[in-house]
Amino acid sequence: MIKKPLAVVTMVYNEPEHLLVWRRHYGAQVGEQSCYVIDHGSDDGSTDALGQINRLRIPRSPQDDERRTRSIGKFCESLLEWYDSIIYVDVDELLLPDPDIFPSLTHFAQANTRPVVTATGLDVIHLPESESPLDYTRLVSVQRQHVRFSSAMCKPVLIRTAITWAPGFHCCAEIAPEMGAPLFLFHLRYADLPSGLRRLERTRRQPWCSNDVGQHQRINDQDWENMLRGMAALPVVEATFDQNDQRLHNWRHAVENSATSRTHDRYRLDLHLNGTELWRLPERFIGRI
């Protein structure tokens, strides 16, 4: 049976700014007809006009990452009947292969033979003292060019077989993280201070399945702003992001090492390995995200 090469899936609830960026990025990478948005009861109109993107509406319910992960896993498995590979990313996560090696995610997926591909995770950081608020109608990478390594964003994002994701999609039960692929995940949660605070207000207000979950999305404004400003104050160094980049190699190796003692844990890597410096985005990535 002939299949299409790649589909990209996300799930949203009232994400007008991030969904605008997500649509632009993945529509260009794989084509809108191969993009799937699971709409968890949005009521702000943000999912009403998505062009050729496929929208699946489900009833609104309290935020429950266990339930969300199970449902998305089954949906992605079903799409493997029609596509060779599936990507799942949250709406504030932009994947890009090294542009020096692959011109698009579709080309990367067609060349890939691994059943699961783990991306190298990078937080895009706003420098509030020197950078204007983010204009979501423009490319992110022409406005933000500093990133921080984050093991929590080193996610198994591309699959060619069904897997069992852990809540948050940080790892899967079937395979430990392998960090060699030239695939990068750019996480936009810290890419803009003003819109980040607005989003935090939304996530604090929304119903949750338990008082014990989602604490990082319900902290107070000052704590979140202090966290972002602390990251923005890290020293800035140059990076190449190629396979000879020693800094990149060291962090990837640390993630793989952290998995060796977590074989039977639900989270199979240390989610708290965070860069101690900011890396300037290499020129070849600018204009691509």
Short mmCIF file of C-alpha atoms in Angstrom, two decimals:
data_model
loop_
_atom_site.label_atom_id
_atom_site.label_comp_id
_atom_site.label_asym_id
_atom_site.label_seq_id
_atom_site.Cartn_x
_atom_site.Cartn_y
_atom_site.Cartn_z
CA MET A 1 0.00 0.00 0.00
CA ILE A 2 1.34 3.42 -0.95
CA LYS A 3 1.41 5.87 1.95
CA LYS A 4 2.17 9.54 2.23
CA PRO A 5 5.56 10.26 3.82
CA LEU A 6 4.76 12.35 6.90
CA ALA A 7 1.96 13.87 8.99
CA VAL A 8 2.25 16.33 11.87
CA VAL A 9 -0.19 16.37 14.80
CA THR A 10 -0.82 18.80 17.65
CA MET A 11 -3.52 19.45 20.26
CA VAL A 12 -4.74 22.91 21.24
CA TYR A 13 -7.06 24.84 23.47
CA ASN A 14 -7.29 28.60 22.81
CA GLU A 15 -3.79 29.08 21.37
CA PRO A 16 -4.21 31.91 18.82
CA GLU A 17 -0.59 33.05 18.76
CA HIS A 18 1.23 29.71 18.85
CA LEU A 19 -1.21 28.10 16.41
CA LEU A 20 -0.51 30.87 13.90
CA VAL A 21 3.21 30.04 14.06
CA TRP A 22 2.59 26.27 14.10
CA ARG A 23 0.42 26.45 10.97
CA ARG A 24 2.93 28.60 9.07
CA HIS A 25 5.89 26.40 10.00
CA TYR A 26 4.46 22.92 9.49
CA GLY A 27 2.36 23.95 6.50
CA ALA A 28 5.62 24.94 4.81
CA GLN A 29 7.44 21.81 5.97
CA VAL A 30 4.92 19.08 5.12
CA GLY A 31 1.91 20.79 3.49
CA GLU A 32 -1.28 21.82 5.29
CA GLN A 33 -3.16 18.72 4.09
CA SER A 34 -0.77 16.59 6.18
CA CYS A 35 -1.26 18.66 9.35
CA TYR A 36 -3.76 17.61 12.04
CA VAL A 37 -5.02 19.87 14.83
CA ILE A 38 -6.93 18.20 17.65
CA ASP A 39 -9.09 21.01 19.05
CA HIS A 40 -9.84 20.41 22.73
CA GLY A 41 -12.85 22.70 22.90
CA SER A 42 -11.38 26.03 21.81
CA ASP A 43 -13.91 28.85 22.10
CA ASP A 44 -11.83 31.85 20.97
CA GLY A 45 -12.16 31.29 17.22
CA SER A 46 -8.48 30.41 16.81
CA THR A 47 -9.22 27.10 15.06
CA ASP A 48 -12.06 28.30 12.84
CA ALA A 49 -10.09 29.17 9.70
CA LEU A 50 -7.14 26.82 9.25
CA GLY A 51 -7.14 26.49 5.48
CA GLN A 52 -6.44 22.90 4.40
CA ILE A 53 -5.33 21.77 7.87
CA ASN A 54 -7.39 18.89 9.25
CA ARG A 55 -9.24 19.84 12.45
CA LEU A 56 -10.62 17.20 14.81
CA ARG A 57 -12.88 18.67 17.49
CA ILE A 58 -13.24 16.90 20.83
CA PRO A 59 -15.30 17.96 23.88
CA ARG A 60 -13.73 20.33 26.38
CA SER A 61 -12.77 18.69 29.67
CA PRO A 62 -10.40 19.44 32.59
CA GLN A 63 -6.74 19.26 31.59
CA ASP A 64 -5.54 15.68 32.12
CA ASP A 65 -2.16 14.85 30.60
CA GLU A 66 -2.56 11.10 31.21
CA ARG A 67 -5.78 11.03 29.19
CA ARG A 68 -4.40 13.41 26.56
CA THR A 69 -1.29 11.31 25.99
CA ARG A 70 -3.27 8.06 25.67
CA SER A 71 -5.69 9.60 23.17
CA ILE A 72 -3.02 11.23 21.03
CA GLY A 73 -0.96 8.03 21.03
CA LYS A 74 -3.91 6.07 19.65
CA PHE A 75 -4.64 8.75 17.06
CA CYS A 76 -1.05 8.84 15.85
CA GLU A 77 -1.02 5.03 15.66
CA SER A 78 -4.12 5.15 13.46
CA LEU A 79 -2.47 7.67 11.13
CA LEU A 80 0.35 5.17 10.51
CA GLU A 81 -2.14 3.33 8.31
CA TRP A 82 -1.91 6.27 5.91
CA TYR A 83 1.54 7.79 6.52
CA ASP A 84 5.02 6.28 6.81
CA SER A 85 5.92 8.58 9.69
CA ILE A 86 4.06 10.71 12.23
CA ILE A 87 5.27 13.68 14.25
CA TYR A 88 3.54 14.79 17.41
CA VAL A 89 4.53 18.15 18.88
CA ASP A 90 2.86 20.57 21.26
CA VAL A 91 1.67 23.77 19.59
CA ASP A 92 4.63 25.79 20.91
CA GLU A 93 7.23 23.37 19.52
CA LEU A 94 8.81 23.83 16.08
CA LEU A 95 10.88 20.99 14.61
CA LEU A 96 13.57 21.56 12.04
CA PRO A 97 16.29 19.27 10.68
CA ASP A 98 19.72 20.76 10.09
CA PRO A 99 19.19 22.83 6.91
CA ASP A 100 22.67 21.93 5.70
CA ILE A 101 21.58 18.28 5.52
CA PHE A 102 17.83 18.22 4.82
CA PRO A 103 15.71 20.90 3.13
CA SER A 104 12.55 19.93 5.06
CA LEU A 105 11.03 17.61 7.64
CA THR A 106 9.57 15.55 4.81
CA HIS A 107 13.04 14.93 3.37
CA PHE A 108 14.33 14.06 6.84
CA ALA A 109 11.49 11.57 7.41
CA GLN A 110 12.01 9.91 4.04
CA ALA A 111 15.72 9.40 4.78
CA ASN A 112 15.14 8.16 8.33
CA THR A 113 15.11 4.43 9.13
CA ARG A 114 14.80 4.61 12.93
CA PRO A 115 11.45 3.58 14.42
CA VAL A 116 11.61 6.55 16.82
CA VAL A 117 13.59 9.78 16.50
CA THR A 118 14.43 11.95 19.51
CA ALA A 119 15.01 15.63 18.82
CA THR A 120 17.57 17.86 20.49
CA GLY A 121 15.56 20.25 22.66
CA LEU A 122 16.21 23.99 22.73
CA ASP A 123 14.27 26.70 24.58
CA VAL A 124 14.04 29.90 22.54
CA ILE A 125 14.76 32.71 25.01
CA HIS A 126 13.46 36.29 24.97
CA LEU A 127 15.98 38.90 26.08
CA PRO A 128 13.50 41.49 27.42
CA GLU A 129 16.09 44.21 27.94
CA SER A 130 17.14 44.27 24.29
CA GLU A 131 14.40 42.57 22.23
CA SER A 132 10.91 43.82 21.39
CA PRO A 133 7.79 41.75 22.09
CA LEU A 134 7.40 38.92 19.60
CA ASP A 135 5.36 39.61 16.47
CA TYR A 136 3.76 36.24 15.75
CA THR A 137 2.94 37.24 12.17
CA ARG A 138 6.69 37.26 11.39
CA LEU A 139 9.24 34.44 11.48
CA VAL A 140 10.42 33.74 15.02
CA SER A 141 14.07 33.28 14.08
CA VAL A 142 14.46 36.80 12.69
CA GLN A 143 13.34 38.14 16.07
CA ARG A 144 14.84 35.64 18.53
CA GLN A 145 18.32 34.17 18.08
CA HIS A 146 19.28 32.82 21.52
CA VAL A 147 18.49 29.31 22.72
CA ARG A 148 19.18 27.19 25.79
CA PHE A 149 19.58 23.42 25.82
CA SER A 150 16.75 21.60 27.63
CA SER A 151 16.63 17.85 28.23
CA ALA A 152 12.87 18.10 28.89
CA MET A 153 12.47 19.13 25.24
CA CYS A 154 14.55 16.19 23.95
CA LYS A 155 11.39 14.36 23.00
CA PRO A 156 10.71 11.26 20.85
CA VAL A 157 8.80 13.29 18.30
CA LEU A 158 8.90 11.26 15.08
CA ILE A 159 7.57 7.71 14.97
CA ARG A 160 7.34 5.00 12.33
CA THR A 161 5.69 2.53 14.71
CA ALA A 162 3.25 2.77 17.60
CA ILE A 163 4.83 3.80 20.91
CA THR A 164 3.66 4.49 24.45
CA TRP A 165 4.45 8.10 25.33
CA ALA A 166 4.75 9.20 28.94
CA PRO A 167 2.64 12.22 29.95
CA GLY A 168 4.13 15.35 28.46
CA PHE A 169 5.59 13.27 25.57
CA HIS A 170 9.08 13.54 27.11
CA CYS A 171 9.92 9.88 26.49
CA CYS A 172 8.39 6.55 25.54
CA ALA A 173 8.33 3.11 27.13
CA GLU A 174 9.77 1.26 24.16
CA ILE A 175 13.14 2.92 23.63
CA ALA A 176 15.62 5.10 25.52
CA PRO A 177 16.57 8.45 23.98
CA GLU A 178 19.16 8.32 21.19
CA MET A 179 20.47 11.80 20.55
CA GLY A 180 22.43 11.58 17.31
CA ALA A 181 19.82 12.76 14.80
CA PRO A 182 20.30 16.23 13.24
CA LEU A 183 16.78 17.20 14.32
CA PHE A 184 16.11 20.18 16.58
CA LEU A 185 13.03 21.11 18.61
CA PHE A 186 12.65 24.85 19.20
CA HIS A 187 10.39 25.42 22.21
CA LEU A 188 8.64 28.80 22.24
CA ARG A 189 7.35 28.86 25.83
CA TYR A 190 10.01 31.41 26.84
CA ALA A 191 10.27 33.23 23.51
CA ASP A 192 8.21 36.21 24.66
CA LEU A 193 7.61 37.71 28.09
CA PRO A 194 4.31 39.56 27.51
CA SER A 195 2.50 36.79 25.63
CA GLY A 196 3.98 34.20 27.98
CA LEU A 197 2.33 35.93 30.92
CA ARG A 198 -0.98 36.11 29.04
CA ARG A 199 -0.81 32.39 28.32
CA LEU A 200 0.01 31.67 31.96
CA GLU A 201 -3.11 33.54 33.02
CA ARG A 202 -5.17 31.28 30.71
CA THR A 203 -3.63 28.06 32.00
CA ARG A 204 -4.10 29.11 35.62
CA ARG A 205 -7.81 29.73 35.00
CA GLN A 206 -8.60 26.56 33.08
CA PRO A 207 -9.93 23.50 34.94
CA TRP A 208 -7.43 20.76 35.83
CA CYS A 209 -8.15 17.12 36.62
CA SER A 210 -6.32 17.42 39.95
CA ASN A 211 -4.72 20.08 42.13
CA ASP A 212 -1.49 18.08 41.98
CA VAL A 213 -0.86 18.33 38.25
CA GLY A 214 0.30 21.09 35.93
CA GLN A 215 1.94 23.17 38.63
CA HIS A 216 4.45 24.64 36.16
CA GLN A 217 1.51 26.07 34.21
CA ARG A 218 -0.10 27.61 37.29
CA ILE A 219 2.74 29.49 38.99
CA ASN A 220 2.39 33.20 39.72
CA ASP A 221 3.46 35.83 37.22
CA GLN A 222 6.47 37.09 39.14
CA ASP A 223 7.98 33.63 39.57
CA TRP A 224 7.59 32.92 35.85
CA GLU A 225 9.04 36.28 34.84
CA ASN A 226 11.98 35.79 37.21
CA MET A 227 12.64 32.39 35.65
CA LEU A 228 12.66 33.83 32.12
CA ARG A 229 14.88 36.76 33.10
CA GLY A 230 17.28 34.36 34.80
CA MET A 231 17.64 32.41 31.56
CA ALA A 232 18.03 35.64 29.57
CA ALA A 233 20.96 36.62 31.82
CA LEU A 234 23.02 33.51 31.00
CA PRO A 235 26.30 34.09 29.14
CA VAL A 236 26.06 33.97 25.35
CA VAL A 237 28.39 31.76 23.30
CA GLU A 238 28.60 30.82 19.64
CA ALA A 239 27.42 27.39 18.50
CA THR A 240 27.53 25.50 15.21
CA PHE A 241 24.89 22.79 15.82
CA ASP A 242 26.78 20.46 13.51
CA GLN A 243 27.96 16.98 14.44
CA ASN A 244 31.35 18.39 15.55
CA ASP A 245 29.85 20.88 18.03
CA GLN A 246 31.43 19.78 21.31
CA ARG A 247 28.99 21.69 23.52
CA LEU A 248 26.06 20.08 21.76
CA HIS A 249 27.71 16.67 21.94
CA ASN A 250 28.29 16.98 25.69
CA TRP A 251 24.65 17.78 26.46
CA ARG A 252 23.35 15.05 24.16
CA HIS A 253 25.71 12.60 25.84
CA ALA A 254 24.48 13.71 29.28
CA VAL A 255 20.89 12.94 28.26
CA GLU A 256 21.81 9.47 27.02
CA ASN A 257 23.84 8.81 30.19
CA SER A 258 20.93 9.87 32.38
CA ALA A 259 18.80 7.17 30.75
CA THR A 260 21.09 4.28 31.70
CA SER A 261 19.88 4.20 35.31
CA ARG A 262 16.23 4.82 34.40
CA THR A 263 15.47 1.75 32.30
CA HIS A 264 12.35 0.89 34.28
CA ASP A 265 11.28 4.42 35.20
CA ARG A 266 8.31 6.09 33.63
CA TYR A 267 10.50 9.01 32.61
CA ARG A 268 13.54 7.44 31.04
CA LEU A 269 15.77 10.50 31.13
CA ASP A 270 16.66 13.30 33.56
CA LEU A 271 14.23 16.08 32.67
CA HIS A 272 16.24 18.73 34.51
CA LEU A 273 19.43 18.96 32.45
CA ASN A 274 19.37 22.62 31.46
CA GLY A 275 21.99 24.61 29.59
CA THR A 276 24.18 26.95 31.63
CA GLU A 277 24.71 29.34 28.70
CA LEU A 278 22.79 30.71 25.75
CA TRP A 279 23.76 29.57 22.26
CA ARG A 280 23.48 32.03 19.42
CA LEU A 281 21.42 30.54 16.61
CA PRO A 282 23.63 29.60 13.65
CA GLU A 283 23.02 31.65 10.52
CA ARG A 284 21.65 28.73 8.48
CA PHE A 285 18.68 28.39 10.88
CA ILE A 286 17.67 32.06 10.68
CA GLY A 287 14.65 32.45 8.43
CA ARG A 288 13.73 28.77 8.75
CA ILE A 289 11.63 28.92 11.96
#
